[in-house]
Short mmCIF file of C-alpha atoms in Angstrom, two decimals:
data_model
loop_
_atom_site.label_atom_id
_atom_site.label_comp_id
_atom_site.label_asym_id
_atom_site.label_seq_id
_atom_site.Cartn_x
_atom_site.Cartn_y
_atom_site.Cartn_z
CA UNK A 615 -34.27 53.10 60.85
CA UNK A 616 -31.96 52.30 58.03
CA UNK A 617 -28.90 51.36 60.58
CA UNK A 618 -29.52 48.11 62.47
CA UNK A 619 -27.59 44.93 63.99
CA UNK A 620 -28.35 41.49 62.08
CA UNK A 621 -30.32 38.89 63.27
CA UNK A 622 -28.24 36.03 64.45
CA UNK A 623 -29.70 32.47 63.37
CA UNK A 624 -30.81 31.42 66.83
CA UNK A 625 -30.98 34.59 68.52
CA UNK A 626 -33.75 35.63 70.73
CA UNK A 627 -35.71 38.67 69.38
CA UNK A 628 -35.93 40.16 72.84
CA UNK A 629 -31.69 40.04 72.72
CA UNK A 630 -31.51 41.81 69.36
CA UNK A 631 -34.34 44.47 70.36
CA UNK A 632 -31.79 45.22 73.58
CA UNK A 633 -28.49 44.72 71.50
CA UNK A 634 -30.15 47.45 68.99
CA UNK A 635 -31.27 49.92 71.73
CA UNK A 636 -28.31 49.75 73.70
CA UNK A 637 -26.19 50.55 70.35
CA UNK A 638 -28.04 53.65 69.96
CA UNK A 639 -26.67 55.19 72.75
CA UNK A 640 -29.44 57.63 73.68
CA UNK A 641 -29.70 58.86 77.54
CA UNK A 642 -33.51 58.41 77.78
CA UNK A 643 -34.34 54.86 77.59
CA UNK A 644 -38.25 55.38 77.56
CA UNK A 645 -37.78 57.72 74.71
CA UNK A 646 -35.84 54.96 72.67
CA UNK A 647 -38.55 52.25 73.50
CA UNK A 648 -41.16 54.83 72.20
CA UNK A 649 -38.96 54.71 68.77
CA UNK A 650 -39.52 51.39 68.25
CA UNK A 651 -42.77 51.37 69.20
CA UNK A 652 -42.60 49.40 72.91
CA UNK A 653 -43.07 51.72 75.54
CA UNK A 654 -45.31 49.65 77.55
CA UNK A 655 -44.62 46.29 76.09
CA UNK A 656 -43.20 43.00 78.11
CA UNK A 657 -39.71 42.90 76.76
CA UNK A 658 -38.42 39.34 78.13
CA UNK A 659 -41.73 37.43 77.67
CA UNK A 660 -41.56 33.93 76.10
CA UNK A 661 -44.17 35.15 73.48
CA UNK A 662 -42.87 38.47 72.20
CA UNK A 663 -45.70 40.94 71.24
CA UNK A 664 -43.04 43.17 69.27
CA UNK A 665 -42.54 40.64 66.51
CA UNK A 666 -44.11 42.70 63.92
CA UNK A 667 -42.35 45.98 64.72
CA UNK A 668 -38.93 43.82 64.44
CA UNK A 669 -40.06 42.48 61.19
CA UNK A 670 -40.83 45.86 59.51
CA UNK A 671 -36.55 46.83 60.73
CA UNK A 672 -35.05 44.13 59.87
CA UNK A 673 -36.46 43.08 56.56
CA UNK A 674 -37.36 39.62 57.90
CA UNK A 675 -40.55 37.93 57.35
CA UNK A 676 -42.54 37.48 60.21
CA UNK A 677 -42.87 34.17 59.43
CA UNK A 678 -39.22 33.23 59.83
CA UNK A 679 -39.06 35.45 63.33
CA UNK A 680 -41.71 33.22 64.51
CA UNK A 681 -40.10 29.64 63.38
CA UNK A 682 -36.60 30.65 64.13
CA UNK A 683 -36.60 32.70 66.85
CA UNK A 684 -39.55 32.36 69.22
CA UNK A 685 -40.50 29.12 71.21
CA UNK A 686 -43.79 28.78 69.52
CA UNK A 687 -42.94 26.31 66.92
CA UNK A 688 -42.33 23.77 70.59
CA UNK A 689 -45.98 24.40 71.07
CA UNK A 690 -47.13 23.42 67.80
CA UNK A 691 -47.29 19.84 67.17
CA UNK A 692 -49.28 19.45 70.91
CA UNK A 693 -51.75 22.03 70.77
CA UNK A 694 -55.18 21.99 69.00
CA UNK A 695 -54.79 23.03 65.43
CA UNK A 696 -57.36 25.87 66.13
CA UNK A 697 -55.89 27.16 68.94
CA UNK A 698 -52.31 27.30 67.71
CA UNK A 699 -53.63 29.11 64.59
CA UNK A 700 -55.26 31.64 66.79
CA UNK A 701 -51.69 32.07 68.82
CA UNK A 702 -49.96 32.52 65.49
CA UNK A 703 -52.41 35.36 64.33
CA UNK A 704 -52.46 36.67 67.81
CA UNK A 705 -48.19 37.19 67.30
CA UNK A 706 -48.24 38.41 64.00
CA UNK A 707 -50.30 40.83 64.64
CA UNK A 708 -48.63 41.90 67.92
CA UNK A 709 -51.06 40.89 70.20
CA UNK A 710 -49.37 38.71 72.89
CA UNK A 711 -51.82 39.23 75.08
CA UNK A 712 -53.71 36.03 77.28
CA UNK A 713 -51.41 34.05 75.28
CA UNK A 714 -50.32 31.91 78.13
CA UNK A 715 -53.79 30.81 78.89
CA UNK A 716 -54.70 30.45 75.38
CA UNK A 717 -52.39 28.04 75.29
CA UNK A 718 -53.47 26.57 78.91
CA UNK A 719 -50.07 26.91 80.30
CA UNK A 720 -51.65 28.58 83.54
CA UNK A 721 -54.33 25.62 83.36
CA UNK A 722 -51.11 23.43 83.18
CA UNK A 723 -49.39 24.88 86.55
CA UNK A 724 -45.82 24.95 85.06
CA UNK A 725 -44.73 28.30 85.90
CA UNK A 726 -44.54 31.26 84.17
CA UNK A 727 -41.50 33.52 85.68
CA UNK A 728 -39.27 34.94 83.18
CA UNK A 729 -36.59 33.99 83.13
CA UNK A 730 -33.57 34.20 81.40
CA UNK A 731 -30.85 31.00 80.47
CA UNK A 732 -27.16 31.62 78.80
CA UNK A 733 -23.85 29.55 78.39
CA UNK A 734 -20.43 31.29 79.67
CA UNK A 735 -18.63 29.17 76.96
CA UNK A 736 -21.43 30.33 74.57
CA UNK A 737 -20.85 33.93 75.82
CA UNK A 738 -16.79 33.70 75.22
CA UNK A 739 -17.30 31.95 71.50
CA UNK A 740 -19.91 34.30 70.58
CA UNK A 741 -17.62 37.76 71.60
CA UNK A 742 -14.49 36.20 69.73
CA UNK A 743 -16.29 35.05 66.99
CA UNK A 744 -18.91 38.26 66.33
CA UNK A 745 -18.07 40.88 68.67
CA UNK A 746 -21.08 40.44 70.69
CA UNK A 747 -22.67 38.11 72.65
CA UNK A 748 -26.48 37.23 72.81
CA UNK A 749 -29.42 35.24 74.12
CA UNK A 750 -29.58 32.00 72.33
CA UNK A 751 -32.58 30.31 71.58
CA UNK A 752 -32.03 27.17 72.58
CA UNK A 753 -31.31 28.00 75.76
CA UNK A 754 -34.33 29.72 76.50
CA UNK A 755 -36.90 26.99 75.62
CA UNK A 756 -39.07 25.53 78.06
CA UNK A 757 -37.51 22.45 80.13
CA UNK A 758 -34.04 23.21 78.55
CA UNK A 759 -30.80 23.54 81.18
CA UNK A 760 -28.15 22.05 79.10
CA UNK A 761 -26.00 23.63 76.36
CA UNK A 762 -26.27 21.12 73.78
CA UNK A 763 -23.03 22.81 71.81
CA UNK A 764 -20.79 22.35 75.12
CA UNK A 765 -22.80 20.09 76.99
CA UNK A 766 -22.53 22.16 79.92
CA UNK A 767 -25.36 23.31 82.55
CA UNK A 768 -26.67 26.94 82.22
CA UNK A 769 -26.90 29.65 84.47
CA UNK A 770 -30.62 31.00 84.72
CA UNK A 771 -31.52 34.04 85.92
CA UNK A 772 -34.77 35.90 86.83
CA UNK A 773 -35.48 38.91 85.57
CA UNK A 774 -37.84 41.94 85.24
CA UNK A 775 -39.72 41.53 82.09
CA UNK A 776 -38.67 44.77 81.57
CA UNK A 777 -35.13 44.40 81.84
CA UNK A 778 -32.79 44.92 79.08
CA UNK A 779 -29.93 42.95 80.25
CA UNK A 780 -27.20 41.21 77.44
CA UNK A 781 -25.47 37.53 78.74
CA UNK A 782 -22.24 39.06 79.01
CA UNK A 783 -23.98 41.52 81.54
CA UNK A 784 -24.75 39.50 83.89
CA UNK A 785 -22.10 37.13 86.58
CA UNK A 786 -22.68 33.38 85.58
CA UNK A 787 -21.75 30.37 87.87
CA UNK A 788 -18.99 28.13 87.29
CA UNK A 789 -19.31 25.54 84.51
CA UNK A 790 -20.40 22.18 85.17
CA UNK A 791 -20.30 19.49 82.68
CA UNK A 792 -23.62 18.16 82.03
CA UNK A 793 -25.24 14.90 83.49
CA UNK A 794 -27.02 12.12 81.35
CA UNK A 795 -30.06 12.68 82.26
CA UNK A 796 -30.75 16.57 81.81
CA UNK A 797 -28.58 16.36 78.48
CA UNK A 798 -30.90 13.79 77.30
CA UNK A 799 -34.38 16.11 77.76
CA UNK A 800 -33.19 18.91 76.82
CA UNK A 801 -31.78 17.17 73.08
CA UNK A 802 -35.96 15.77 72.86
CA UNK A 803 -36.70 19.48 73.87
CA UNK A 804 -34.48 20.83 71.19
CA UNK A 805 -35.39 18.41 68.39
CA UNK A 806 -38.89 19.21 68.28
CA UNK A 807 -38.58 23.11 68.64
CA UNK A 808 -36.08 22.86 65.47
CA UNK A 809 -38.62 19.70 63.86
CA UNK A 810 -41.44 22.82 63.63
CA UNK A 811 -44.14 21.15 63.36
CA UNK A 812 -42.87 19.29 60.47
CA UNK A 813 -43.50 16.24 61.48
CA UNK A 814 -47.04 14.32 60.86
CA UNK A 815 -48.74 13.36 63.37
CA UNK A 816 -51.94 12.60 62.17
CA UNK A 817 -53.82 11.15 65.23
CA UNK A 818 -54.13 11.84 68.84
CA UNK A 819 -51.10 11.37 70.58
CA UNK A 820 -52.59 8.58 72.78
CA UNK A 821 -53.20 6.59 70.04
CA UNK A 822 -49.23 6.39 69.46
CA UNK A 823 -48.51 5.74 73.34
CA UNK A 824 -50.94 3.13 74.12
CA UNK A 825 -49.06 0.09 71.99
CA UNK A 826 -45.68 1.15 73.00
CA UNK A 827 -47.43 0.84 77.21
CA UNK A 828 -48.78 -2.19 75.95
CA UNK A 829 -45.19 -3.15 74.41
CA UNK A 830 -43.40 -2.46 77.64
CA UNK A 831 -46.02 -3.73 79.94
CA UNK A 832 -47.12 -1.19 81.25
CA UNK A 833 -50.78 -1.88 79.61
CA UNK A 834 -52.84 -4.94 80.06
CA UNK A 835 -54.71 -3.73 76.81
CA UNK A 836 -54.92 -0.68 74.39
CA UNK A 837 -57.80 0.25 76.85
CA UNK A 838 -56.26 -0.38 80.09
CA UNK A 839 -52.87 1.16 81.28
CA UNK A 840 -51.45 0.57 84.69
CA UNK A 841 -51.63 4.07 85.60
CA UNK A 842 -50.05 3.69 89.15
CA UNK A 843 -47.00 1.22 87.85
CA UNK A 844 -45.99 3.75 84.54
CA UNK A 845 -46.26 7.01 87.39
CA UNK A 846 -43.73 4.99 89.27
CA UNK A 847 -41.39 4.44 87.11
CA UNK A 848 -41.26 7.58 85.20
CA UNK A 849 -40.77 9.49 88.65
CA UNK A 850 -37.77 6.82 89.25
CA UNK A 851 -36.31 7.48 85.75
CA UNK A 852 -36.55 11.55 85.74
CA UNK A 853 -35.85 12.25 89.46
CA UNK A 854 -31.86 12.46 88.76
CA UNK A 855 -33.30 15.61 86.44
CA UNK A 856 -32.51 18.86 88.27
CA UNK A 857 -35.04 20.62 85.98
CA UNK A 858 -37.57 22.19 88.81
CA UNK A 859 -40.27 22.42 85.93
CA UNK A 860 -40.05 18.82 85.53
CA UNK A 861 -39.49 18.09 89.14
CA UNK A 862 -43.16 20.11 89.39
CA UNK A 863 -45.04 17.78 86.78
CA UNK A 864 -43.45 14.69 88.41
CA UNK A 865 -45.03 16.11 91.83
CA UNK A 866 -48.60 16.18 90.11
CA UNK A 867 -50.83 13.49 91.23
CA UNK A 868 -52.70 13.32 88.01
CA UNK A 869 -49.78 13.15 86.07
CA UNK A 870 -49.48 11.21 83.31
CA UNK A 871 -52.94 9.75 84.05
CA UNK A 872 -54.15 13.24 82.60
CA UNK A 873 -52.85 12.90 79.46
CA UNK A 874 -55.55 9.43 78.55
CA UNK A 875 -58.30 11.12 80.74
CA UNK A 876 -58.55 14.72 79.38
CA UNK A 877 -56.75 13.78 75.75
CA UNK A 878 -58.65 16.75 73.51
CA UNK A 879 -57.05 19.25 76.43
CA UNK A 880 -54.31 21.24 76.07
CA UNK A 881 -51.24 20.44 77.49
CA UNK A 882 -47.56 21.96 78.01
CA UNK A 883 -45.50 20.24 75.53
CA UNK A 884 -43.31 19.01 78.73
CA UNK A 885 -45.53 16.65 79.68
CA UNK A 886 -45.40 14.63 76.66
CA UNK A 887 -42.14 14.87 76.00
CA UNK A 888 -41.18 13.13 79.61
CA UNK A 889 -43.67 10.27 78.56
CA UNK A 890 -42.06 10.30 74.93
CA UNK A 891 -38.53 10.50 76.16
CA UNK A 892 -39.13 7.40 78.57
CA UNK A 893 -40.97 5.05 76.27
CA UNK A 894 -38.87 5.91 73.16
CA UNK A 895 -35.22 7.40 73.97
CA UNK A 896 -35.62 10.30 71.46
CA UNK A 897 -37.97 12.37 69.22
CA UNK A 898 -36.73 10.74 66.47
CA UNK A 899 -37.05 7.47 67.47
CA UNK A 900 -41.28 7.94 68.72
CA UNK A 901 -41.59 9.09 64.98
CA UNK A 902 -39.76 6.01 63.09
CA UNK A 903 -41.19 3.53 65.56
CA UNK A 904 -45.13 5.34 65.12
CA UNK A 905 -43.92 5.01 60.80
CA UNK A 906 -42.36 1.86 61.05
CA UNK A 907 -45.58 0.38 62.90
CA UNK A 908 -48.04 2.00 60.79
CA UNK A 909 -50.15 3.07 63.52
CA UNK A 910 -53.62 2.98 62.93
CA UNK A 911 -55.72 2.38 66.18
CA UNK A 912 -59.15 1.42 65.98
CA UNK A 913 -61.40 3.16 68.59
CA UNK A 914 -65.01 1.57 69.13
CA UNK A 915 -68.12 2.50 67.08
CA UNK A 916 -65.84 4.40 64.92
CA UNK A 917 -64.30 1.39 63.18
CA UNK A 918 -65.51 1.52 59.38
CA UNK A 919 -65.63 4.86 59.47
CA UNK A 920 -62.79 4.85 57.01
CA UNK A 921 -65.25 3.64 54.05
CA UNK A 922 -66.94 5.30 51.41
CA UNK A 923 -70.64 4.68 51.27
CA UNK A 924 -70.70 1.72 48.55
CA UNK A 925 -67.90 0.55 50.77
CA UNK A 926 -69.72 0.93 54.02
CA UNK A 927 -73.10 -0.74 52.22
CA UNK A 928 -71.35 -3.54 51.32
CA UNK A 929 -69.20 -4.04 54.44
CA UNK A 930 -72.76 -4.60 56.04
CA UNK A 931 -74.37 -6.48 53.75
CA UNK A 932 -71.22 -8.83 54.28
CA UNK A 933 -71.56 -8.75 57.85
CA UNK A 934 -75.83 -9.42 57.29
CA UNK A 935 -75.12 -12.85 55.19
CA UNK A 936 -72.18 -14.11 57.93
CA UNK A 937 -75.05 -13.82 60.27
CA UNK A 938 -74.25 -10.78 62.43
CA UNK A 939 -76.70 -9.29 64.92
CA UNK A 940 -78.76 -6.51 63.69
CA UNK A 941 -77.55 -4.41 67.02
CA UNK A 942 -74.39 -5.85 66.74
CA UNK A 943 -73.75 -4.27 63.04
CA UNK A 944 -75.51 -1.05 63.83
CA UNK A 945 -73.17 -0.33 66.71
CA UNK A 946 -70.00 -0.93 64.29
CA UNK A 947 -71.31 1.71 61.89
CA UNK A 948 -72.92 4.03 64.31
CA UNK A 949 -75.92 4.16 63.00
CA UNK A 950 -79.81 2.03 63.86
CA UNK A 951 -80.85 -1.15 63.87
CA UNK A 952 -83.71 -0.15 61.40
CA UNK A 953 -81.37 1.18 58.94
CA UNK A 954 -79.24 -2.04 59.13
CA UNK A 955 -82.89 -4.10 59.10
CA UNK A 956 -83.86 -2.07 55.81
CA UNK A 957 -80.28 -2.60 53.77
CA UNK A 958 -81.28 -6.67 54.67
CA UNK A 959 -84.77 -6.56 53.51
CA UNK A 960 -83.21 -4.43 50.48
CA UNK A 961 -80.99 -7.29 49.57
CA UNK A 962 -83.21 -10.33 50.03
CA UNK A 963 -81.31 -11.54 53.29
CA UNK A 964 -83.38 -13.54 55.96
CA UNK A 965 -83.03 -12.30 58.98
CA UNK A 966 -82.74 -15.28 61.90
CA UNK A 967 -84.87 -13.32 64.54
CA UNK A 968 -85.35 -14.14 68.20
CA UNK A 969 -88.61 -15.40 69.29
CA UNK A 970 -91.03 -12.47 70.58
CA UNK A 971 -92.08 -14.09 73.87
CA UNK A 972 -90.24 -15.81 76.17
CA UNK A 973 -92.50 -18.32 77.49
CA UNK A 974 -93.01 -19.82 81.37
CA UNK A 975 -90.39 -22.60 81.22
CA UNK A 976 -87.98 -20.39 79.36
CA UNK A 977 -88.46 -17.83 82.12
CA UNK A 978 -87.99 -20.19 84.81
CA UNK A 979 -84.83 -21.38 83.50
CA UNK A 980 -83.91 -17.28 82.93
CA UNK A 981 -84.54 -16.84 86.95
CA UNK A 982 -82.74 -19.77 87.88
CA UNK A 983 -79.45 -18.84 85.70
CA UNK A 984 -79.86 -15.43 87.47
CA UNK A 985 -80.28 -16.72 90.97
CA UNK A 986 -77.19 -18.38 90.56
CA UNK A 987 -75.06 -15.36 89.42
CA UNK A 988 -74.79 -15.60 85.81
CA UNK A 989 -74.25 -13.44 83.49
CA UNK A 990 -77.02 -11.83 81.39
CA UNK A 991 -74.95 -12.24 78.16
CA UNK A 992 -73.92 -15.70 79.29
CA UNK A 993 -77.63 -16.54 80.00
CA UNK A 994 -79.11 -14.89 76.45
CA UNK A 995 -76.80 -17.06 74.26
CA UNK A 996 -77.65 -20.05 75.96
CA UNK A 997 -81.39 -19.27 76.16
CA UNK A 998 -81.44 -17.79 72.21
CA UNK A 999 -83.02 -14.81 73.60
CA UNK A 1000 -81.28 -11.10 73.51
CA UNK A 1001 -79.62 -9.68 76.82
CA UNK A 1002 -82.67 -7.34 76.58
CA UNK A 1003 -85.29 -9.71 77.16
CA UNK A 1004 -83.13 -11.09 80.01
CA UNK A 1005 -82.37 -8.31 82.04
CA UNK A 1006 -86.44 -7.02 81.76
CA UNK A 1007 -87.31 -10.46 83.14
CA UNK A 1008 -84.27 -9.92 85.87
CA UNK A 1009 -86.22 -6.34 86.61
CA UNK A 1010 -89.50 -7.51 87.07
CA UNK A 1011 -87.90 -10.01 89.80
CA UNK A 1012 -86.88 -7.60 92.77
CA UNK A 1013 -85.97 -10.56 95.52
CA UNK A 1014 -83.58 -12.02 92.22
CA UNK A 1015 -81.63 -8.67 91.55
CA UNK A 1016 -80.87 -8.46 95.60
CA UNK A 1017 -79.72 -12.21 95.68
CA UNK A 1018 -77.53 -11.34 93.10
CA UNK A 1019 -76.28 -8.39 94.92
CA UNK A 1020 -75.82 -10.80 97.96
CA UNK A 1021 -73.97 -13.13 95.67
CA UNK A 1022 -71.41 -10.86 94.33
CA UNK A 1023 -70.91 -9.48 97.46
CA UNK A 1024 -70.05 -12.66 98.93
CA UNK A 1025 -67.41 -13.23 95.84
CA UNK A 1026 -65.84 -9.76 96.51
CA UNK A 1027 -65.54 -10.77 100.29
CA UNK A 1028 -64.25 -14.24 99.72
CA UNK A 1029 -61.51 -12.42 97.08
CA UNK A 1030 -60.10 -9.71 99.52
CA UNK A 1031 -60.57 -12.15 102.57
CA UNK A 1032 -57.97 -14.51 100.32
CA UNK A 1033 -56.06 -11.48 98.89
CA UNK A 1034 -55.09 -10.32 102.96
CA UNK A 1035 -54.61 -13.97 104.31
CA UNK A 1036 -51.70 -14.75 101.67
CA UNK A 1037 -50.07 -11.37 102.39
CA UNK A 1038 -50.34 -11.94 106.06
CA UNK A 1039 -48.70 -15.98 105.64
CA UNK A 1040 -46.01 -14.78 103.21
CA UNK A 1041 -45.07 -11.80 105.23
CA UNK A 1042 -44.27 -11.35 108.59
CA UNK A 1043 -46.01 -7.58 109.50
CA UNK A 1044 -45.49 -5.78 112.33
CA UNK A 1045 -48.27 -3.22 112.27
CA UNK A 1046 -51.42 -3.27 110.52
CA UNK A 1047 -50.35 0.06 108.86
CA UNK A 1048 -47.61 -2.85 106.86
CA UNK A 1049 -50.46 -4.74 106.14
CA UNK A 1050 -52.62 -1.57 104.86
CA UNK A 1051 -49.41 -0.67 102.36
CA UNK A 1052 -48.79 -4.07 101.03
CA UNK A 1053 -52.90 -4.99 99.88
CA UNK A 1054 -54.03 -1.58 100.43
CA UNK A 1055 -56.83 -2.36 98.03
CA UNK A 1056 -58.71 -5.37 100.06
CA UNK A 1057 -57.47 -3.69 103.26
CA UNK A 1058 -59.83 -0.36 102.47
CA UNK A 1059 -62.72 -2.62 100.91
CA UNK A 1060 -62.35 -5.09 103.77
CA UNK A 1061 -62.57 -2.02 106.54
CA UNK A 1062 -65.44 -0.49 104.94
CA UNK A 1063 -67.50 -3.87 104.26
CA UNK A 1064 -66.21 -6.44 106.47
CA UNK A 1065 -64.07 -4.96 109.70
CA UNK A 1066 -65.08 -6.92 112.54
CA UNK A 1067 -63.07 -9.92 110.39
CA UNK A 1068 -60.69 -8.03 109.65
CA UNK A 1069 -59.52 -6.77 113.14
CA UNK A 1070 -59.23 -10.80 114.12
CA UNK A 1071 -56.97 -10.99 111.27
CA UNK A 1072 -54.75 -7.96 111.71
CA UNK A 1073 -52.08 -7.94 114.47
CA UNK A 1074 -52.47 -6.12 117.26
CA UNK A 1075 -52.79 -2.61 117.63
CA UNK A 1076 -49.73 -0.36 118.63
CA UNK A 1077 -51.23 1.11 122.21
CA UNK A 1078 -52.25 4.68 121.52
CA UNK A 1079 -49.29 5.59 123.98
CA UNK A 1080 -47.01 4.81 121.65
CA UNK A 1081 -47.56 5.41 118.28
CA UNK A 1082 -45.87 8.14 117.59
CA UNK A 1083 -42.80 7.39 119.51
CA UNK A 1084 -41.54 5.36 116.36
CA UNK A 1085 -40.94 2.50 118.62
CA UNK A 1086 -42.80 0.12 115.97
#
């Protein structure tokens, strides 16, 4: 086919396969789709199988179709480098097929309906300027509903994904100028689709948002994020959004714990764009501040992994003559105590080792420490014994491991007792549903471990009469 239209910088390639069929003109469209060698093929899919078959028309590598004019290059930086290989492959070669779940966006529950998303202003710039309009690529990506060139909303509409339908086809709504807050994702959507992949991001992603949570406060260390406070407040900053894709994700009860829990999973670039776009303000930004920091997180019994083996040697051997544990070093460098013991004996350094037995008085002591709640790691640095030898005495002492059970049961009681008696004296509640809401957590441990104290406590109940008259 020597004639054809050319391929507009951000045009989709489903809009130039339809601009190029409709040109021809011919009264059987089944006969032209046969032509081109997509009889049976999903036209207006988000992953185009026909890639190759436009490449080998137009001249243009199939390389540069997938970069410029799918969405792909928005799944790249957040997807496993194996599995966004294999989607690659898979479109060069034509083969669209189980893409979506290749790429777990079923797993992820977004939503896959096509659909189709277009500009009127676009529409009236692009028939004055080129004599045709077309389906722009940056309207089409995932999350997008804001025309970053007019800063307008834009119209979406469903479609067949067999349709061949142009934006000047089809009766848009009237324009709207743009709010803050959907102008704002959909410029983080956009830089990162245009960024392909460029960008180097050479850790997990969590490792960049824990010390910003931590920052902010919403972290009370790299290992421990307050899950229910950073839900909270991202749902309060992207409700105004009137994206219903990120309206869904805000609705999912495991979002963003999800992203920390299940971190080697793949996820819909969406959902870390809305924790990006909250904790940093843009794309842009996330990357200068990861640079800027020089992120480098260290994650436990991986720590000196870094070294060479000379290095690692004599990281140890240091470690050995400052008078580190043997188990202590061996669970630094992930490997045994004997191999730490051997590099020691290797290099003349005297091991300071426990005694062997732990003799009646010591044990005494041991039991008494224990009967009184101690830790075991407290109690082995003050007996110069290993937490080993402490909890084997503990476990050989049945009536000592239930008093201690007693004992921190008593704590947690005395702790949630307190925690409900300064709600109830600060507060004036109504109902003991108030009082359930406002310490929910001693409330539930209280009812399942202490609720004959608890119903003195509580105010009295609503009579069953009248609870659901909203009278209370």
């Amino acid at each position: 086919m020597n004639q054809h239209l050319p391929l507009e910088f951000d045009e989709t390639l489903y809009s130039w396969l339809v601009s190029q069929i409709l040109l021809m003109g011919k009264p059987s469209l089944r006969s032209v789709l046969t032509d081109f060698g997509v009889p049976h093929r999903q036209l207006a899919s988000l992953f185009p199988s026909y890639l190759p078959i436009i490449s080998a028309i137009t001249g243009v590598e199939t390389c540069q179709l997938l970069s410029q004019h799918t969405a792909l290059p928005l799944f790249k930086i957040f997807s496993d480098t194996g599995t966004y290989r294999m989607a690659v492959d898979s479109l060069l070669h034509g083969d669209a097929g189980n893409l979506h779940t290749r790429l777990s966006l079923i797993a992820n529950r977004v939503g896959n309906t096509p659909s189709l998303s277009f500009c009127k202003l676009c529409i009236e710039d692009d028939l004055k300027l080129r004599g045709r309009a077309w389906w722009h690529m940056q309207h089409q990506l995932p999350g997008t509903n804001i025309c970053l060139r007019h800063n307008v909303y834009l119209n979406t509409l469903s479609v067949n994904r067999n349709a061949m339908l142009l934006p000047n086809h089809v009766n848009g709504n009237p324009i709207v100028n743009s709010d803050n807050i959907d102008e704002y994702l959909s410029q983080i959507i956009y830089q990162v689709w245009s960024d392909n992949g460029a960008s180097a991001i050479t850790q997990d992603f969590e490792d960049y948002y824990r010390p910003r949570l931590l920052e902010l406060g919403y972290a009370a260390n790299l290992r421990s994020i307050r899950q229910i406070e950073l839900r909270t407040c991202m749902q309060s900053f992207w409700r105004p959004c009137s994206n219903v894709t990120v309206q869904k994700i805000l609705d999912d009860t495991f979002y963003p714990s999800s992203l920390f829990r299940y971190k080697h999973a793949n996820f819909h670039p969406l959902k870390h764009l809305l924790l990006v776009g909250f904790l940093w303000g843009s794309w842009e930004d996330f990357l200068q501040a990861s640079v800027d920091k020089g992120l480098n997180i260290e994650k436990p019994k991986t720590k000196y992994l870094q070294y060479g083996y000379q290095n690692k040697i004599t990281a140890i051997i240091s470690m050995l003559i400052e008078g580190k544990s043997l188990r202590f070093i061996a669970e630094r460098f992930t490997t045994s105590v004997a191999t730490i013991k051997k590099i020691a004996i290797h290099n003349n350094i005297y091991i300071n080792s426990r005694a062997q037995r732990i003799f009646a008085p010591e044990q005494n002591t041991i039991i008494n420490f224990l009967t009184l709640g101690k830790k075991t790691e407290w109690i082995a640095e003050k007996c110069h014994c290993s937490k080993g030898s402490v909890e084997q005495l503990l476990s050989q002492n049945p009536h000592v491991v239930e008093s201690r059970k007693l004992k921190r049961f008593e704590i947690l009681k005395d702790k949630h007792r307190r925690s409900l008696l300064d709600a109830i004296n600060k507060h004036e509640f109504n109902t003991r549903g108030q009082v359930q809401k406002h310490v929910r957590a001693s409330y539930t441990w209280l009812f399942k471990n202490d609720k004959t104290w608890l119903y003195k406590i509580l105010p009295a109940p609503i009579p069953r009469a009248q609870r659901y008259k909203g009278n209370f």
